[in-house]
PDB file of N, CA, C and O in Angstrom:
ATOM      1  N   MET A   1      -4.401  25.025 -27.186  1.00 62.00           N
ATOM      2  CA  MET A   1      -3.690  24.202 -25.014  1.00 62.00           C
ATOM      3  C   MET A   1      -4.461  22.625 -25.463  1.00 62.00           C
ATOM      4  O   MET A   1      -5.403  23.182 -24.546  1.00 62.00           O
ATOM      5  N   ASP A   2      -3.773  22.155 -24.383  1.00 75.00           N
ATOM      6  CA  ASP A   2      -3.405  20.446 -25.204  1.00 75.00           C
ATOM      7  C   ASP A   2      -4.397  20.577 -23.293  1.00 75.00           C
ATOM      8  O   ASP A   2      -3.032  20.724 -22.532  1.00 75.00           O
ATOM      9  N   GLN A   3      -5.018  20.241 -22.601  1.00 80.00           N
ATOM     10  CA  GLN A   3      -4.514  19.991 -21.505  1.00 80.00           C
ATOM     11  C   GLN A   3      -5.095  18.165 -21.092  1.00 80.00           C
ATOM     12  O   GLN A   3      -4.457  17.131 -21.929  1.00 80.00           O
ATOM     13  N   LYS A   4      -4.282  18.070 -20.396  1.00 88.00           N
ATOM     14  CA  LYS A   4      -3.411  16.806 -19.642  1.00 88.00           C
ATOM     15  C   LYS A   4      -3.764  16.291 -18.413  1.00 88.00           C
ATOM     16  O   LYS A   4      -4.272  16.499 -17.168  1.00 88.00           O
ATOM     17  N   ILE A   5      -4.381  15.136 -18.230  1.00 91.00           N
ATOM     18  CA  ILE A   5      -4.968  14.085 -16.803  1.00 91.00           C
ATOM     19  C   ILE A   5      -4.474  13.167 -16.348  1.00 91.00           C
ATOM     20  O   ILE A   5      -3.644  12.136 -16.973  1.00 91.00           O
ATOM     21  N   ARG A   6      -3.323  14.012 -15.430  1.00 92.00           N
ATOM     22  CA  ARG A   6      -3.058  13.079 -14.983  1.00 92.00           C
ATOM     23  C   ARG A   6      -2.813  12.141 -13.939  1.00 92.00           C
ATOM     24  O   ARG A   6      -4.202  12.502 -13.064  1.00 92.00           O
ATOM     25  N   CYS A   7      -2.327  10.966 -13.808  1.00 93.00           N
ATOM     26  CA  CYS A   7      -3.367  10.416 -13.574  1.00 93.00           C
ATOM     27  C   CYS A   7      -2.342   9.027 -12.988  1.00 93.00           C
ATOM     28  O   CYS A   7      -1.681   7.848 -13.207  1.00 93.00           O
ATOM     29  N   THR A   8      -2.896   8.232 -11.572  1.00 93.00           N
ATOM     30  CA  THR A   8      -1.915   7.363 -10.864  1.00 93.00           C
ATOM     31  C   THR A   8      -2.693   6.378 -10.534  1.00 93.00           C
ATOM     32  O   THR A   8      -1.870   5.384  -9.833  1.00 93.00           O
ATOM     33  N   VAL A   9      -3.601   6.161 -10.894  1.00 93.00           N
ATOM     34  CA  VAL A   9      -5.004   4.903 -10.471  1.00 93.00           C
ATOM     35  C   VAL A   9      -4.479   3.982 -11.990  1.00 93.00           C
ATOM     36  O   VAL A   9      -4.597   3.336 -12.003  1.00 93.00           O
ATOM     37  N   GLU A  10      -3.542   2.795 -11.076  1.00 93.00           N
ATOM     38  CA  GLU A  10      -3.126   2.546 -12.877  1.00 93.00           C
ATOM     39  C   GLU A  10      -4.196   1.040 -11.883  1.00 93.00           C
ATOM     40  O   GLU A  10      -3.435  -0.206 -13.542  1.00 93.00           O
ATOM     41  N   SER A  11      -4.951   0.557 -11.447  1.00 95.00           N
ATOM     42  CA  SER A  11      -5.567  -0.493 -12.301  1.00 95.00           C
ATOM     43  C   SER A  11      -7.295   0.035 -13.349  1.00 95.00           C
ATOM     44  O   SER A  11      -7.433  -0.853 -13.391  1.00 95.00           O
ATOM     45  N   CYS A  12      -7.750   1.133 -13.116  1.00 96.00           N
ATOM     46  CA  CYS A  12      -7.814   2.489 -14.285  1.00 96.00           C
ATOM     47  C   CYS A  12      -7.386   1.815 -15.871  1.00 96.00           C
ATOM     48  O   CYS A  12      -5.778   1.518 -16.177  1.00 96.00           O
ATOM     49  N   LYS A  13      -8.488   1.239 -16.664  1.00 95.00           N
ATOM     50  CA  LYS A  13      -7.240   0.478 -18.199  1.00 95.00           C
ATOM     51  C   LYS A  13      -7.573   1.724 -18.873  1.00 95.00           C
ATOM     52  O   LYS A  13      -6.814   2.065 -19.607  1.00 95.00           O
ATOM     53  N   TYR A  14      -7.858   2.776 -18.534  1.00 96.00           N
ATOM     54  CA  TYR A  14      -7.289   4.333 -19.103  1.00 96.00           C
ATOM     55  C   TYR A  14      -6.592   4.695 -19.185  1.00 96.00           C
ATOM     56  O   TYR A  14      -5.878   6.413 -19.762  1.00 96.00           O
ATOM     57  N   ASN A  15      -5.823   4.252 -18.058  1.00 96.00           N
ATOM     58  CA  ASN A  15      -3.851   4.739 -17.045  1.00 96.00           C
ATOM     59  C   ASN A  15      -3.078   4.499 -17.734  1.00 96.00           C
ATOM     60  O   ASN A  15      -2.631   2.896 -18.062  1.00 96.00           O
ATOM     61  N   ASN A  16      -2.092   5.192 -18.067  1.00 95.00           N
ATOM     62  CA  ASN A  16      -1.174   4.746 -19.138  1.00 95.00           C
ATOM     63  C   ASN A  16      -0.305   5.140 -17.828  1.00 95.00           C
ATOM     64  O   ASN A  16       0.515   5.885 -17.643  1.00 95.00           O
ATOM     65  N   CYS A  17       0.250   3.734 -17.471  1.00 92.00           N
ATOM     66  CA  CYS A  17       1.342   3.466 -15.979  1.00 92.00           C
ATOM     67  C   CYS A  17       2.967   3.968 -16.453  1.00 92.00           C
ATOM     68  O   CYS A  17       3.070   4.250 -15.332  1.00 92.00           O
ATOM     69  N   HIS A  18       3.316   3.953 -17.655  1.00 94.00           N
ATOM     70  CA  HIS A  18       4.506   4.021 -17.569  1.00 94.00           C
ATOM     71  C   HIS A  18       4.626   5.370 -18.098  1.00 94.00           C
ATOM     72  O   HIS A  18       5.599   6.386 -16.681  1.00 94.00           O
ATOM     73  N   ASP A  19       3.606   6.260 -18.518  1.00 93.00           N
ATOM     74  CA  ASP A  19       3.333   8.624 -18.200  1.00 93.00           C
ATOM     75  C   ASP A  19       2.968   8.276 -17.601  1.00 93.00           C
ATOM     76  O   ASP A  19       2.798   9.808 -16.392  1.00 93.00           O
ATOM     77  N   ARG A  20       2.108   7.558 -16.702  1.00 94.00           N
ATOM     78  CA  ARG A  20       1.330   8.203 -15.058  1.00 94.00           C
ATOM     79  C   ARG A  20       0.427   9.149 -16.100  1.00 94.00           C
ATOM     80  O   ARG A  20      -0.327   9.984 -15.412  1.00 94.00           O
ATOM     81  N   MET A  21      -0.934   9.210 -17.059  1.00 94.00           N
ATOM     82  CA  MET A  21      -1.596   9.799 -18.470  1.00 94.00           C
ATOM     83  C   MET A  21      -2.965   9.399 -18.469  1.00 94.00           C
ATOM     84  O   MET A  21      -2.191   7.934 -18.485  1.00 94.00           O
ATOM     85  N   CYS A  22      -4.000   9.613 -17.925  1.00 95.00           N
ATOM     86  CA  CYS A  22      -5.323   8.778 -18.362  1.00 95.00           C
ATOM     87  C   CYS A  22      -4.798   9.502 -20.231  1.00 95.00           C
ATOM     88  O   CYS A  22      -4.999  10.115 -20.527  1.00 95.00           O
ATOM     89  N   GLU A  23      -5.700   8.003 -20.039  1.00 94.00           N
ATOM     90  CA  GLU A  23      -6.076   7.511 -22.362  1.00 94.00           C
ATOM     91  C   GLU A  23      -6.834   8.276 -22.553  1.00 94.00           C
ATOM     92  O   GLU A  23      -6.613   7.775 -24.101  1.00 94.00           O
ATOM     93  N   LEU A  24      -7.910   8.903 -22.260  1.00 93.00           N
ATOM     94  CA  LEU A  24      -9.571   9.365 -21.940  1.00 93.00           C
ATOM     95  C   LEU A  24      -9.242  10.963 -23.275  1.00 93.00           C
ATOM     96  O   LEU A  24      -8.336  11.543 -22.123  1.00 93.00           O
ATOM     97  N   ASN A  25      -9.498  11.206 -24.102  1.00 90.00           N
ATOM     98  CA  ASN A  25      -9.421  12.927 -24.543  1.00 90.00           C
ATOM     99  C   ASN A  25      -9.878  13.331 -23.362  1.00 90.00           C
ATOM    100  O   ASN A  25      -9.767  14.649 -23.127  1.00 90.00           O
ATOM    101  N   GLN A  26     -11.955  12.644 -22.564  1.00 90.00           N
ATOM    102  CA  GLN A  26     -11.921  14.221 -21.617  1.00 90.00           C
ATOM    103  C   GLN A  26     -12.263  12.716 -20.245  1.00 90.00           C
ATOM    104  O   GLN A  26     -12.143  11.826 -20.326  1.00 90.00           O
ATOM    105  N   ILE A  27     -12.496  13.608 -18.599  1.00 92.00           N
ATOM    106  CA  ILE A  27     -12.997  12.396 -17.766  1.00 92.00           C
ATOM    107  C   ILE A  27     -14.316  13.044 -17.332  1.00 92.00           C
ATOM    108  O   ILE A  27     -14.143  14.478 -17.952  1.00 92.00           O
ATOM    109  N   GLU A  28     -14.653  11.903 -16.683  1.00 93.00           N
ATOM    110  CA  GLU A  28     -16.286  13.061 -15.877  1.00 93.00           C
ATOM    111  C   GLU A  28     -15.831  12.637 -13.984  1.00 93.00           C
ATOM    112  O   GLU A  28     -15.912  11.811 -14.478  1.00 93.00           O
ATOM    113  N   VAL A  29     -15.881  14.289 -13.822  1.00 90.00           N
ATOM    114  CA  VAL A  29     -16.074  14.153 -12.611  1.00 90.00           C
ATOM    115  C   VAL A  29     -16.692  13.942 -11.952  1.00 90.00           C
ATOM    116  O   VAL A  29     -18.209  14.568 -12.629  1.00 90.00           O
ATOM    117  N   GLN A  30     -17.581  13.877 -11.303  1.00 88.00           N
ATOM    118  CA  GLN A  30     -19.054  13.285 -10.669  1.00 88.00           C
ATOM    119  C   GLN A  30     -18.502  13.299  -9.006  1.00 88.00           C
ATOM    120  O   GLN A  30     -17.909  13.097  -8.335  1.00 88.00           O
ATOM    121  N   ALA A  31     -19.925  13.917  -8.063  1.00 85.00           N
ATOM    122  CA  ALA A  31     -19.829  13.997  -6.487  1.00 85.00           C
ATOM    123  C   ALA A  31     -19.994  12.381  -6.238  1.00 85.00           C
ATOM    124  O   ALA A  31     -20.474  11.765  -7.003  1.00 85.00           O
ATOM    125  N   CYS A  32     -19.053  12.317  -5.497  1.00 84.00           N
ATOM    126  CA  CYS A  32     -19.274  10.922  -4.164  1.00 84.00           C
ATOM    127  C   CYS A  32     -20.958  11.150  -3.944  1.00 84.00           C
ATOM    128  O   CYS A  32     -21.166  12.743  -2.843  1.00 84.00           O
ATOM    129  N   PRO A  33     -21.685  10.479  -3.464  1.00 80.00           N
ATOM    130  CA  PRO A  33     -23.607  10.386  -2.697  1.00 80.00           C
ATOM    131  C   PRO A  33     -22.976  10.440  -1.574  1.00 80.00           C
ATOM    132  O   PRO A  33     -22.119   9.910  -0.926  1.00 80.00           O
ATOM    133  N   GLY A  34     -23.374  11.726  -1.543  1.00 77.00           N
ATOM    134  CA  GLY A  34     -24.317  12.218   0.706  1.00 77.00           C
ATOM    135  C   GLY A  34     -22.797  12.367   1.116  1.00 77.00           C
ATOM    136  O   GLY A  34     -22.663  12.797   1.957  1.00 77.00           O
ATOM    137  N   CYS A  35     -21.837  13.536   0.806  1.00 78.00           N
ATOM    138  CA  CYS A  35     -21.116  13.826   0.596  1.00 78.00           C
ATOM    139  C   CYS A  35     -21.175  16.050   0.290  1.00 78.00           C
ATOM    140  O   CYS A  35     -21.113  15.458  -0.437  1.00 78.00           O
ATOM    141  N   SER A  36     -20.687  16.347   1.356  1.00 77.00           N
ATOM    142  CA  SER A  36     -20.783  17.363   1.397  1.00 77.00           C
ATOM    143  C   SER A  36     -19.770  18.284   2.258  1.00 77.00           C
ATOM    144  O   SER A  36     -20.211  19.252   2.968  1.00 77.00           O
ATOM    145  N   ASN A  37     -18.532  17.759   2.935  1.00 79.00           N
ATOM    146  CA  ASN A  37     -18.114  18.288   3.457  1.00 79.00           C
ATOM    147  C   ASN A  37     -16.736  19.667   3.145  1.00 79.00           C
ATOM    148  O   ASN A  37     -15.831  19.559   3.891  1.00 79.00           O
ATOM    149  N   GLY A  38     -16.877  19.355   1.836  1.00 78.00           N
ATOM    150  CA  GLY A  38     -15.861  20.845   1.108  1.00 78.00           C
ATOM    151  C   GLY A  38     -15.265  20.334   0.939  1.00 78.00           C
ATOM    152  O   GLY A  38     -13.685  20.824   0.407  1.00 78.00           O
ATOM    153  N   SER A  39     -14.412  18.882   1.317  1.00 79.00           N
ATOM    154  CA  SER A  39     -13.534  18.487   1.264  1.00 79.00           C
ATOM    155  C   SER A  39     -12.975  17.549  -0.601  1.00 79.00           C
ATOM    156  O   SER A  39     -13.439  16.550  -0.953  1.00 79.00           O
ATOM    157  N   ALA A  40     -11.935  18.243  -1.605  1.00 74.00           N
ATOM    158  CA  ALA A  40     -11.764  17.078  -2.956  1.00 74.00           C
ATOM    159  C   ALA A  40     -11.428  16.444  -2.600  1.00 74.00           C
ATOM    160  O   ALA A  40     -12.455  15.754  -3.355  1.00 74.00           O
ATOM    161  N   LYS A  41     -10.962  15.920  -1.556  1.00 73.00           N
ATOM    162  CA  LYS A  41     -10.600  13.641  -1.938  1.00 73.00           C
ATOM    163  C   LYS A  41     -12.344  12.967  -1.059  1.00 73.00           C
ATOM    164  O   LYS A  41     -12.315  12.192  -1.600  1.00 73.00           O
ATOM    165  N   ASP A  42     -12.789  13.431  -0.742  1.00 77.00           N
ATOM    166  CA  ASP A  42     -14.566  12.890  -0.156  1.00 77.00           C
ATOM    167  C   ASP A  42     -16.082  12.342  -0.957  1.00 77.00           C
ATOM    168  O   ASP A  42     -16.645  12.250  -1.564  1.00 77.00           O
ATOM    169  N   GLU A  43     -14.991  14.365  -1.443  1.00 83.00           N
ATOM    170  CA  GLU A  43     -17.028  14.748  -2.707  1.00 83.00           C
ATOM    171  C   GLU A  43     -16.294  14.856  -4.504  1.00 83.00           C
ATOM    172  O   GLU A  43     -17.555  14.794  -4.362  1.00 83.00           O
ATOM    173  N   SER A  44     -15.090  14.141  -4.106  1.00 87.00           N
ATOM    174  CA  SER A  44     -15.693  14.254  -6.456  1.00 87.00           C
ATOM    175  C   SER A  44     -13.894  12.515  -6.117  1.00 87.00           C
ATOM    176  O   SER A  44     -13.230  12.551  -5.489  1.00 87.00           O
ATOM    177  N   MET A  45     -15.359  12.182  -7.774  1.00 88.00           N
ATOM    178  CA  MET A  45     -14.799  10.980  -8.519  1.00 88.00           C
ATOM    179  C   MET A  45     -14.462  10.955  -9.597  1.00 88.00           C
ATOM    180  O   MET A  45     -15.197  11.817 -10.014  1.00 88.00           O
ATOM    181  N   CYS A  46     -13.834  10.311  -9.844  1.00 91.00           N
ATOM    182  CA  CYS A  46     -13.050  10.130 -11.816  1.00 91.00           C
ATOM    183  C   CYS A  46     -14.818   9.361 -12.339  1.00 91.00           C
ATOM    184  O   CYS A  46     -14.944   7.457 -11.996  1.00 91.00           O
ATOM    185  N   GLY A  47     -15.864   9.365 -12.641  1.00 92.00           N
ATOM    186  CA  GLY A  47     -16.492   8.455 -13.553  1.00 92.00           C
ATOM    187  C   GLY A  47     -16.276   8.006 -14.404  1.00 92.00           C
ATOM    188  O   GLY A  47     -17.158   7.751 -14.709  1.00 92.00           O
ATOM    189  N   SER A  48     -15.825   8.133 -14.748  1.00 95.00           N
ATOM    190  CA  SER A  48     -14.675   7.425 -16.190  1.00 95.00           C
ATOM    191  C   SER A  48     -14.459   6.806 -16.589  1.00 95.00           C
ATOM    192  O   SER A  48     -13.801   5.307 -17.312  1.00 95.00           O
ATOM    193  N   TYR A  49     -13.974   5.810 -14.114  1.00 94.00           N
ATOM    194  CA  TYR A  49     -13.120   4.741 -14.145  1.00 94.00           C
ATOM    195  C   TYR A  49     -13.317   3.059 -14.372  1.00 94.00           C
ATOM    196  O   TYR A  49     -14.720   3.826 -14.783  1.00 94.00           O
ATOM    197  N   LYS A  50     -12.479   2.574 -15.427  1.00 95.00           N
ATOM    198  CA  LYS A  50     -13.780   1.488 -15.920  1.00 95.00           C
ATOM    199  C   LYS A  50     -12.517   0.520 -15.476  1.00 95.00           C
ATOM    200  O   LYS A  50     -11.052   1.014 -16.229  1.00 95.00           O
ATOM    201  N   CYS A  51     -11.775  -0.849 -14.510  1.00 95.00           N
ATOM    202  CA  CYS A  51     -11.732  -1.465 -13.503  1.00 95.00           C
ATOM    203  C   CYS A  51     -10.938  -2.579 -15.094  1.00 95.00           C
ATOM    204  O   CYS A  51     -11.295  -2.282 -16.440  1.00 95.00           O
ATOM    205  N   LYS A  52      -9.300  -2.698 -15.134  1.00 92.00           N
ATOM    206  CA  LYS A  52      -8.446  -2.659 -16.037  1.00 92.00           C
ATOM    207  C   LYS A  52      -9.407  -4.620 -16.060  1.00 92.00           C
ATOM    208  O   LYS A  52      -8.202  -5.234 -17.324  1.00 92.00           O
ATOM    209  N   CYS A  53      -9.627  -5.392 -15.171  1.00 86.00           N
ATOM    210  CA  CYS A  53      -9.996  -6.720 -15.482  1.00 86.00           C
ATOM    211  C   CYS A  53     -11.260  -7.276 -15.753  1.00 86.00           C
ATOM    212  O   CYS A  53     -11.326  -7.834 -16.403  1.00 86.00           O
ATOM    213  N   HIS A  54     -12.213  -5.913 -16.854  1.00 66.00           N
ATOM    214  CA  HIS A  54     -13.217  -6.773 -17.231  1.00 66.00           C
ATOM    215  C   HIS A  54     -13.250  -5.155 -18.436  1.00 66.00           C
ATOM    216  O   HIS A  54     -12.689  -5.454 -18.862  1.00 66.00           O
TER     217      HIS A  54
END
């Protein structure tokens, strides 16, 4: 079964904005520095993010 990574971060160069899908085969999820409050939005982030501007 193929996994799909849904993404709405339009500023990332790996994001296919039309389909709202990440075009990478895999992403790296990293812990946010200094966060350990149990909230997913505070504790994790995409470590594979690259800005379309660069």
